[in-house]
Structure formats: C-alpha cells, structure tokens
Tab-separated table of C-alpha atoms in Angstrom:
chain	number	residue	atom	x	y	z
A	1	MET	CA	68.769	112.780	126.954
A	2	GLU	CA	67.070	109.434	127.366
A	3	LEU	CA	68.114	106.180	125.797
A	4	TYR	CA	65.725	103.238	125.406
A	5	LEU	CA	67.272	99.833	124.753
A	6	ILE	CA	64.709	97.456	123.266
A	7	ARG	CA	65.306	93.774	122.620
A	8	HIS	CA	63.745	92.162	119.545
A	9	GLY	CA	60.676	89.947	120.015
A	10	ILE	CA	60.506	86.144	119.968
A	11	ALA	CA	62.053	84.852	116.730
A	12	GLU	CA	62.303	81.552	114.866
A	13	GLU	CA	64.742	79.068	116.366
A	14	ARG	CA	68.173	78.675	114.835
A	15	GLN	CA	68.050	75.920	112.218
A	16	PRO	CA	70.041	74.638	109.268
A	17	GLY	CA	69.145	76.505	106.100
A	18	ILE	CA	68.213	79.789	107.777
A	19	LYS	CA	70.975	82.287	108.339
A	20	ASP	CA	70.937	83.788	111.811
A	21	GLU	CA	70.486	87.280	110.417
A	22	GLN	CA	67.438	86.128	108.446
A	23	ARG	CA	65.465	84.690	111.372
A	24	SER	CA	62.013	86.346	111.555
A	25	LEU	CA	59.711	87.045	114.464
A	26	THR	CA	57.284	84.210	115.095
A	27	LYS	CA	53.547	84.866	115.072
A	28	GLU	CA	53.598	84.989	118.887
A	29	GLY	CA	56.656	87.242	118.828
A	30	ARG	CA	54.953	89.623	116.451
A	31	GLN	CA	51.721	89.751	118.458
A	32	LYS	CA	53.473	90.278	121.790
A	33	THR	CA	55.706	92.977	120.340
A	34	GLU	CA	52.664	94.737	118.882
A	35	LYS	CA	50.985	94.735	122.288
A	36	VAL	CA	54.115	96.090	123.957
A	37	ALA	CA	54.349	98.820	121.316
A	38	GLN	CA	50.716	99.821	121.790
A	39	ARG	CA	51.113	99.874	125.553
A	40	ILE	CA	54.216	102.067	125.600
A	41	LYS	CA	52.586	104.403	123.087
A	42	LYS	CA	49.645	104.671	125.486
A	43	LEU	CA	52.073	105.390	128.326
A	44	GLY	CA	53.117	108.481	126.389
A	45	LEU	CA	56.476	107.418	124.986
A	46	GLN	CA	57.729	108.960	121.770
A	47	PHE	CA	61.165	108.507	120.242
A	48	ASP	CA	62.929	111.123	118.120
A	49	LEU	CA	64.693	108.314	116.299
A	50	ILE	CA	64.694	104.519	116.342
A	51	LEU	CA	67.994	102.919	115.395
A	52	THR	CA	67.867	99.187	114.708
A	53	SER	CA	70.199	96.300	114.160
A	54	PRO	CA	69.921	95.218	110.507
A	55	LEU	CA	69.104	91.606	111.488
A	56	VAL	CA	65.595	90.693	110.367
A	57	ARG	CA	64.179	90.003	113.844
A	58	ALA	CA	65.356	93.412	115.106
A	59	ARG	CA	64.296	95.251	111.971
A	60	GLN	CA	60.806	93.708	112.226
A	61	THR	CA	60.602	94.724	115.895
A	62	ALA	CA	61.566	98.299	115.016
A	63	GLU	CA	58.965	98.378	112.240
A	64	ILE	CA	56.291	97.353	114.741
A	65	LEU	CA	57.328	100.286	116.968
A	66	ILE	CA	57.089	102.623	113.969
A	67	ALA	CA	53.671	101.218	112.998
A	68	ALA	CA	52.436	101.935	116.550
A	69	GLY	CA	53.357	105.589	116.058
A	70	LEU	CA	56.309	105.611	118.474
A	71	SER	CA	58.568	107.444	116.013
A	72	SER	CA	58.618	108.694	112.461
A	73	GLN	CA	62.336	108.085	112.025
A	74	LEU	CA	63.915	104.657	111.539
A	75	GLU	CA	67.508	103.906	110.640
A	76	GLU	CA	69.484	100.679	110.416
A	77	SER	CA	72.960	100.496	111.856
A	78	LEU	CA	75.563	97.756	111.859
A	79	HIS	CA	76.712	99.170	115.211
A	80	LEU	CA	73.713	97.358	116.743
A	81	ALA	CA	74.524	93.906	115.327
A	82	PRO	CA	75.113	91.197	117.991
A	83	ASP	CA	78.909	91.229	117.798
A	84	ARG	CA	79.437	94.953	118.294
A	85	GLN	CA	80.878	96.914	121.192
A	86	ILE	CA	79.423	100.049	122.775
A	87	TYR	CA	82.554	101.948	121.811
A	88	SER	CA	81.686	101.614	118.123
A	89	TRP	CA	78.650	103.874	118.488
A	90	LEU	CA	78.994	105.731	121.737
A	91	ALA	CA	81.056	108.644	120.503
A	92	GLU	CA	78.877	109.142	117.446
A	93	TRP	CA	75.397	108.800	118.929
A	94	LEU	CA	75.793	110.100	122.439
A	95	GLU	CA	77.955	113.103	121.644
A	96	PRO	CA	76.029	115.980	123.295
A	97	LYS	CA	76.546	118.223	120.298
A	98	ASN	CA	74.600	115.783	118.124
A	99	TYR	CA	71.442	115.868	120.224
A	100	SER	CA	69.387	118.318	122.219
A	101	GLN	CA	69.098	117.656	125.960
A	102	ASN	CA	65.618	116.222	125.713
A	103	THR	CA	66.195	113.774	122.862
A	104	GLN	CA	64.671	110.319	123.263
A	105	LEU	CA	66.610	107.749	121.308
A	106	ALA	CA	65.578	104.090	120.957
A	107	LEU	CA	68.034	101.327	120.048
A	108	VAL	CA	66.584	97.981	118.912
A	109	GLY	CA	68.995	95.088	119.168
A	110	HIS	CA	70.125	91.890	120.807
A	111	GLU	CA	71.244	90.223	123.998
A	112	PRO	CA	73.696	90.212	125.604
A	113	PRO	CA	74.969	93.462	124.029
A	114	LEU	CA	72.017	95.635	125.123
A	115	SER	CA	72.159	94.773	128.820
A	116	ASN	CA	75.965	94.840	128.733
A	117	TRP	CA	75.857	98.341	127.267
A	118	ALA	CA	73.392	99.425	129.945
A	119	GLU	CA	75.771	98.191	132.640
A	120	ILE	CA	78.700	100.036	131.081
A	121	LEU	CA	76.638	103.239	131.054
A	122	LEU	CA	75.525	102.727	134.670
A	123	TRP	CA	78.569	101.198	136.346
A	124	GLY	CA	81.392	101.333	133.828
A	125	GLU	CA	81.663	97.573	133.581
A	126	VAL	CA	79.725	94.404	132.712
A	127	LYS	CA	78.470	92.135	135.500
A	128	ALA	CA	75.589	90.363	133.688
A	129	SER	CA	73.203	91.515	136.425
A	130	LEU	CA	70.343	92.742	134.241
A	131	VAL	CA	67.701	90.446	132.776
A	132	LEU	CA	66.374	91.842	129.485
A	133	LYS	CA	63.688	89.590	128.038
A	134	LYS	CA	62.684	89.481	124.377
A	135	ALA	CA	60.510	92.550	123.620
A	136	GLY	CA	61.578	93.962	126.987
A	137	MET	CA	63.138	97.375	127.461
A	138	ILE	CA	65.548	99.440	129.506
A	139	GLY	CA	65.272	103.220	130.010
A	140	ILE	CA	68.452	105.179	130.811
A	141	LYS	CA	68.952	108.855	131.537
A	142	LEU	CA	72.306	110.218	130.412
A	143	PRO	CA	74.102	112.890	132.414
A	144	GLU	CA	73.793	116.405	130.997
A	145	THR	CA	77.521	116.972	130.949
A	146	GLY	CA	80.670	114.888	131.071
A	147	SER	CA	81.235	111.231	130.223
A	148	VAL	CA	78.215	108.942	130.059
A	149	LEU	CA	80.295	105.895	131.068
A	150	GLY	CA	79.492	104.783	134.604
A	151	ARG	CA	77.584	108.023	135.180
A	152	SER	CA	74.160	107.338	133.635
A	153	GLN	CA	71.057	106.336	135.567
A	154	MET	CA	68.463	103.668	134.911
A	155	PHE	CA	64.816	104.541	135.532
A	156	TRP	CA	63.119	101.610	133.804
A	157	LEU	CA	63.681	97.925	133.138
A	158	THR	CA	60.717	95.824	132.187
A	159	PRO	CA	59.914	92.426	130.764
A	160	PRO	CA	57.075	92.466	128.216
A	161	LYS	CA	54.736	90.579	130.552
A	162	TYR	CA	54.367	93.661	132.746
A	163	LEU	CA	53.372	95.734	129.719
A	164	LEU	CA	50.659	93.425	128.384
B	1	MET	CA	63.818	83.541	145.507
B	2	GLU	CA	62.602	86.940	144.392
B	3	LEU	CA	62.915	90.172	146.309
B	4	TYR	CA	60.696	93.181	145.587
B	5	LEU	CA	61.887	96.548	146.897
B	6	ILE	CA	59.006	99.007	147.073
B	7	ARG	CA	59.371	102.674	147.954
B	8	HIS	CA	56.626	104.371	149.995
B	9	GLY	CA	54.181	106.677	148.182
B	10	ILE	CA	54.137	110.492	148.181
B	11	ALA	CA	54.074	111.762	151.780
B	12	GLU	CA	53.557	115.057	153.582
B	13	GLU	CA	56.490	117.465	153.380
B	14	ARG	CA	58.841	117.757	156.314
B	15	GLN	CA	57.621	120.517	158.611
B	16	PRO	CA	58.073	121.771	162.134
B	17	GLY	CA	55.767	119.967	164.529
B	18	ILE	CA	55.609	116.699	162.586
B	19	LYS	CA	58.253	114.117	163.328
B	20	ASP	CA	59.769	112.589	160.202
B	21	GLU	CA	58.607	109.130	161.218
B	22	GLN	CA	55.038	110.378	161.600
B	23	ARG	CA	54.652	111.848	158.110
B	24	SER	CA	51.621	110.311	156.355
B	25	LEU	CA	50.883	109.641	152.705
B	26	THR	CA	49.107	112.572	151.049
B	27	LYS	CA	45.745	112.028	149.367
B	28	GLU	CA	47.538	111.878	146.000
B	29	GLY	CA	50.154	109.532	147.432
B	30	ARG	CA	47.488	107.226	148.750
B	31	GLN	CA	45.508	107.183	145.492
B	32	LYS	CA	48.562	106.571	143.317
B	33	THR	CA	49.805	103.808	145.600
B	34	GLU	CA	46.376	102.156	145.501
B	35	LYS	CA	46.435	102.197	141.695
B	36	VAL	CA	49.937	100.719	141.642
B	37	ALA	CA	48.862	98.000	144.077
B	38	GLN	CA	45.810	97.118	141.992
B	39	ARG	CA	47.872	97.024	138.812
B	40	ILE	CA	50.576	94.741	140.176
B	41	LYS	CA	47.919	92.467	141.638
B	42	LYS	CA	46.384	92.282	138.168
B	43	LEU	CA	49.819	91.453	136.746
B	44	GLY	CA	49.754	88.349	138.932
B	45	LEU	CA	52.149	89.314	141.703
B	46	GLN	CA	51.753	87.761	145.140
B	47	PHE	CA	54.125	88.107	148.070
B	48	ASP	CA	54.641	85.462	150.724
B	49	LEU	CA	55.476	88.228	153.185
B	50	ILE	CA	55.612	92.024	153.172
B	51	LEU	CA	58.178	93.516	155.534
B	52	THR	CA	57.872	97.258	156.111
B	53	SER	CA	59.787	100.077	157.694
B	54	PRO	CA	57.909	101.194	160.820
B	55	LEU	CA	57.737	104.826	159.598
B	56	VAL	CA	54.123	105.855	159.000
B	57	ARG	CA	54.486	106.570	155.261
B	58	ALA	CA	55.999	103.119	154.657
B	59	ARG	CA	53.559	101.326	156.950
B	60	GLN	CA	50.612	102.978	155.143
B	61	THR	CA	52.083	101.942	151.775
B	62	ALA	CA	52.426	98.348	152.977
B	63	GLU	CA	48.847	98.363	154.269
B	64	ILE	CA	47.641	99.454	150.824
B	65	LEU	CA	49.480	96.477	149.306
B	66	ILE	CA	47.829	94.174	151.839
B	67	ALA	CA	44.398	95.693	151.149
B	68	ALA	CA	44.901	95.002	147.425
B	69	GLY	CA	45.377	91.323	148.256
B	70	LEU	CA	49.103	91.179	147.445
B	71	SER	CA	49.917	89.298	150.645
B	72	SER	CA	48.308	88.067	153.824
B	73	GLN	CA	51.449	88.562	155.926
B	74	LEU	CA	52.731	91.949	157.098
B	75	GLU	CA	55.542	92.588	159.558
B	76	GLU	CA	57.303	95.751	160.681
B	77	SER	CA	61.065	95.817	160.970
B	78	LEU	CA	63.463	98.471	162.168
B	79	HIS	CA	65.974	97.008	159.708
B	80	LEU	CA	64.060	98.877	156.986
B	81	ALA	CA	64.239	102.323	158.620
B	82	PRO	CA	66.056	104.987	156.541
B	83	ASP	CA	69.354	104.847	158.435
B	84	ARG	CA	69.911	101.098	158.235
B	85	GLN	CA	72.454	99.076	156.277
B	86	ILE	CA	71.782	95.978	154.185
B	87	TYR	CA	74.077	93.998	156.461
B	88	SER	CA	71.631	94.401	159.338
B	89	TRP	CA	69.024	92.214	157.632
B	90	LEU	CA	70.761	90.319	154.879
B	91	ALA	CA	71.931	87.343	156.901
B	92	GLU	CA	68.585	86.960	158.623
B	93	TRP	CA	66.176	87.414	155.731
B	94	LEU	CA	68.080	86.053	152.783
B	95	GLU	CA	69.512	83.010	154.475
B	96	PRO	CA	68.480	80.165	152.117
B	97	LYS	CA	67.487	77.935	155.013
B	98	ASN	CA	64.836	80.477	156.043
B	99	TYR	CA	62.990	80.448	152.718
B	100	SER	CA	62.027	78.036	150.008
B	101	GLN	CA	63.521	78.694	146.565
B	102	ASN	CA	60.364	80.222	145.177
B	103	THR	CA	59.636	82.671	147.990
B	104	GLN	CA	58.566	86.159	146.961
B	105	LEU	CA	59.481	88.689	149.611
B	106	ALA	CA	58.518	92.396	149.478
B	107	LEU	CA	60.377	95.072	151.431
B	108	VAL	CA	58.675	98.477	151.792
B	109	GLY	CA	61.038	101.283	152.686
B	110	HIS	CA	62.888	104.442	151.765
B	111	GLU	CA	65.385	106.042	149.458
B	112	PRO	CA	68.294	105.963	149.139
B	113	PRO	CA	68.599	102.674	151.089
B	114	LEU	CA	66.413	100.594	148.771
B	115	SER	CA	68.261	101.429	145.542
B	116	ASN	CA	71.593	101.229	147.350
B	117	TRP	CA	70.699	97.753	148.584
B	118	ALA	CA	69.706	96.730	145.058
B	119	GLU	CA	73.085	97.863	143.762
B	120	ILE	CA	74.921	95.938	146.469
B	121	LEU	CA	72.970	92.801	145.528
B	122	LEU	CA	73.646	93.328	141.808
B	123	TRP	CA	77.162	94.749	141.709
B	124	GLY	CA	78.515	94.534	145.214
B	125	GLU	CA	78.782	98.295	145.616
B	126	VAL	CA	76.751	101.516	145.521
B	127	LYS	CA	76.983	103.816	142.503
B	128	ALA	CA	73.648	105.672	142.813
B	129	SER	CA	72.741	104.574	139.287
B	130	LEU	CA	69.170	103.443	139.913
B	131	VAL	CA	66.221	105.840	140.025
B	132	LEU	CA	63.500	104.515	142.336
B	133	LYS	CA	60.513	106.867	142.411
B	134	LYS	CA	57.971	107.031	145.221
B	135	ALA	CA	55.597	104.055	144.859
B	136	GLY	CA	58.029	102.586	142.356
B	137	MET	CA	59.527	99.130	142.624
B	138	ILE	CA	62.534	96.950	141.882
B	139	GLY	CA	62.403	93.190	141.266
B	140	ILE	CA	65.518	91.123	141.995
B	141	LYS	CA	66.185	87.429	141.549
B	142	LEU	CA	68.610	85.977	144.070
B	143	PRO	CA	71.041	83.209	143.096
B	144	GLU	CA	70.015	79.719	144.193
B	145	THR	CA	73.298	79.034	145.915
B	146	GLY	CA	76.198	81.041	147.261
B	147	SER	CA	76.435	84.663	148.304
B	148	VAL	CA	73.736	87.059	147.097
B	149	LEU	CA	76.143	90.032	147.161
B	150	GLY	CA	77.077	91.134	143.656
B	151	ARG	CA	75.543	87.944	142.268
B	152	SER	CA	71.817	88.761	142.077
B	153	GLN	CA	69.967	89.834	138.950
B	154	MET	CA	67.438	92.603	138.381
B	155	PHE	CA	64.462	91.830	136.150
B	156	TRP	CA	62.255	94.832	136.937
B	157	LEU	CA	62.577	98.499	137.804
B	158	THR	CA	59.566	100.688	137.326
B	159	PRO	CA	58.317	104.131	138.259
B	160	PRO	CA	54.626	104.193	139.222
B	161	LYS	CA	53.672	106.157	136.100
B	162	TYR	CA	54.234	103.062	133.955
B	163	LEU	CA	51.905	101.040	136.185
B	164	LEU	CA	48.952	103.461	136.170
C-alpha cells in the first residue's frame, strides 16, 4: 500500500476577519496546484481515495486533484486538521484489513503534521528533517505486514517546483 | 549548502570475468541517465562540483551529468566507493570553511551508502527507510552552523521515473 501526503497550495495570509479554516487558495496557489495535479496525472499516478482536511485551503487543493482526474473518491476528515495526531487515524486507515495491498491513498493536509507523520512512519519519531513545501508531496510505501510505525519507506519527496 | 546524492544508472549484471568496479552502464541505463540529466538541467540545477565514486558505472553517470552541463568540475574520490563510511569524507567535504554557504555539491555513488549517509545527516542513524533508485537522487540542505549530523534537512527524493 502506498500513501501520498500532499500539502495544500499557497493560501491567503492570516488576517483579522478571516477564520484560519476559511482561508482560500490564492490565484497563484490555485494555478500552481493545478499544474502539479496535471503533472502527476501525466506521471501515471492514480489514487483510490483522496482524504482531505476540512479546512478550505486543503479542500480546494483536493478538489483540484479530483478535477485533474487523479481520483474519483473524495472524503473530508477531521483527522487531517492541523491539530491532529497520527494516532487518531492510523489504526482506522492503515489497518491492512481495510485495504488491498496495492491501494494508493492520498491525504491532503497541513504542515507540520504531514511531515511529522511521515517521520513517524519512517523512523518512529519526529525530527523535523523533511521539508514539505506548499503543493509538495511525499510518497511512502507501507510494509506488507506488521506495524507501519518506523517500518515504512519513503520513495518520493518533492517540492512543486520540480513538478512544473 | 546543498548536497545532492545521485545513484549511478542501470549497469551490467555481475558476471564472471567482469570485475565489479568495471561494470558499465547498459544502453538503457545510459539513455535513462541522460534523460534525467537533461531534465534536472532544465529544472535549473547547477553543481559547483561533482564528486564521483571511481567505479565505472558511477564515473559514467557523472560524465553524463557533466555532458548535460550540470557542472564544469568533476573529481573522483575513493571516499565514494561502495564500502566507505560517511565519516571518511564528512570532515573534509562538509567543513564550512571549505565551502561558501550557497555551494551545491553533487556526490555520485552507490547503494546502500548514499541513502544511509542521507539518514545519518537527517536523523543521526541508519534505518534503511529511504528508497533511492538507480539514477535517482536525494537533495539535502545542511545547517548553516554546527554539526551536520542529525541536523540536516531533506527537500527532495526522487526516482528517475518522475523526472522522465
């Protein structure tokens, strides 16, 4: 099973009068995310399911991935909000009995949780050693059996600029 | 300072009569490596120096990078041979006084040393959690001050298929 962690695109700055969860992608953020989506579609990626944080900037990013044909399934989950821990979703989503071996699951969310989660999957702990840019992505292969914590492998980490 | 770890392209299989260090890139290995080199040149990469393992398959890979215009400086070093440790070159090459802050250094070598070295720079220890394919690359940003061990950050890890 492969897990793709995708950070939302460039969004409006924080400002009085706009709730954090309501911040939208900027025009540039939307365009760059669309280009990334088209490029990874061209590279042959296809997700069985895209799960997204319910925050507007993540939701909009996920919708761009759907519009590019990267998946036909989109679900929102509070587990992907910025303040959540990996342990809130790990058991549910990565339980082998819930997915076939070759499932490709995409999670659209925020920093630092996404790169922290990647480190927990790879090394079992957080060291803040991975740089995940907006509209960038991480690809992780989960082990076929046993715990995924500290036993998964990373095969891809890219900033959007290398996908444009 | 940025460090790019680049694995040699697809080489001839091990066989009686050919020494391991003499194995050459196959035709496919050469072509794929040329495409990768052209793509990363197009992405704007430029190395101040390419250091390569003296083994033929690594040397040929480095020469393809040079031919694509990615650097004008190429040096061979036994430190990059398959049986070497990071500690044999770290002090010499990553010593801040030897390089300006914005140096981009490429090391062409072998697995598993390259991904092991990346893990030591990122987390201080080896967990075999990074998948570095032939003709794939890793991009690491070193801290501006202090030890690089366990304190560097990875911003790029890519298999060649996402660069073709």
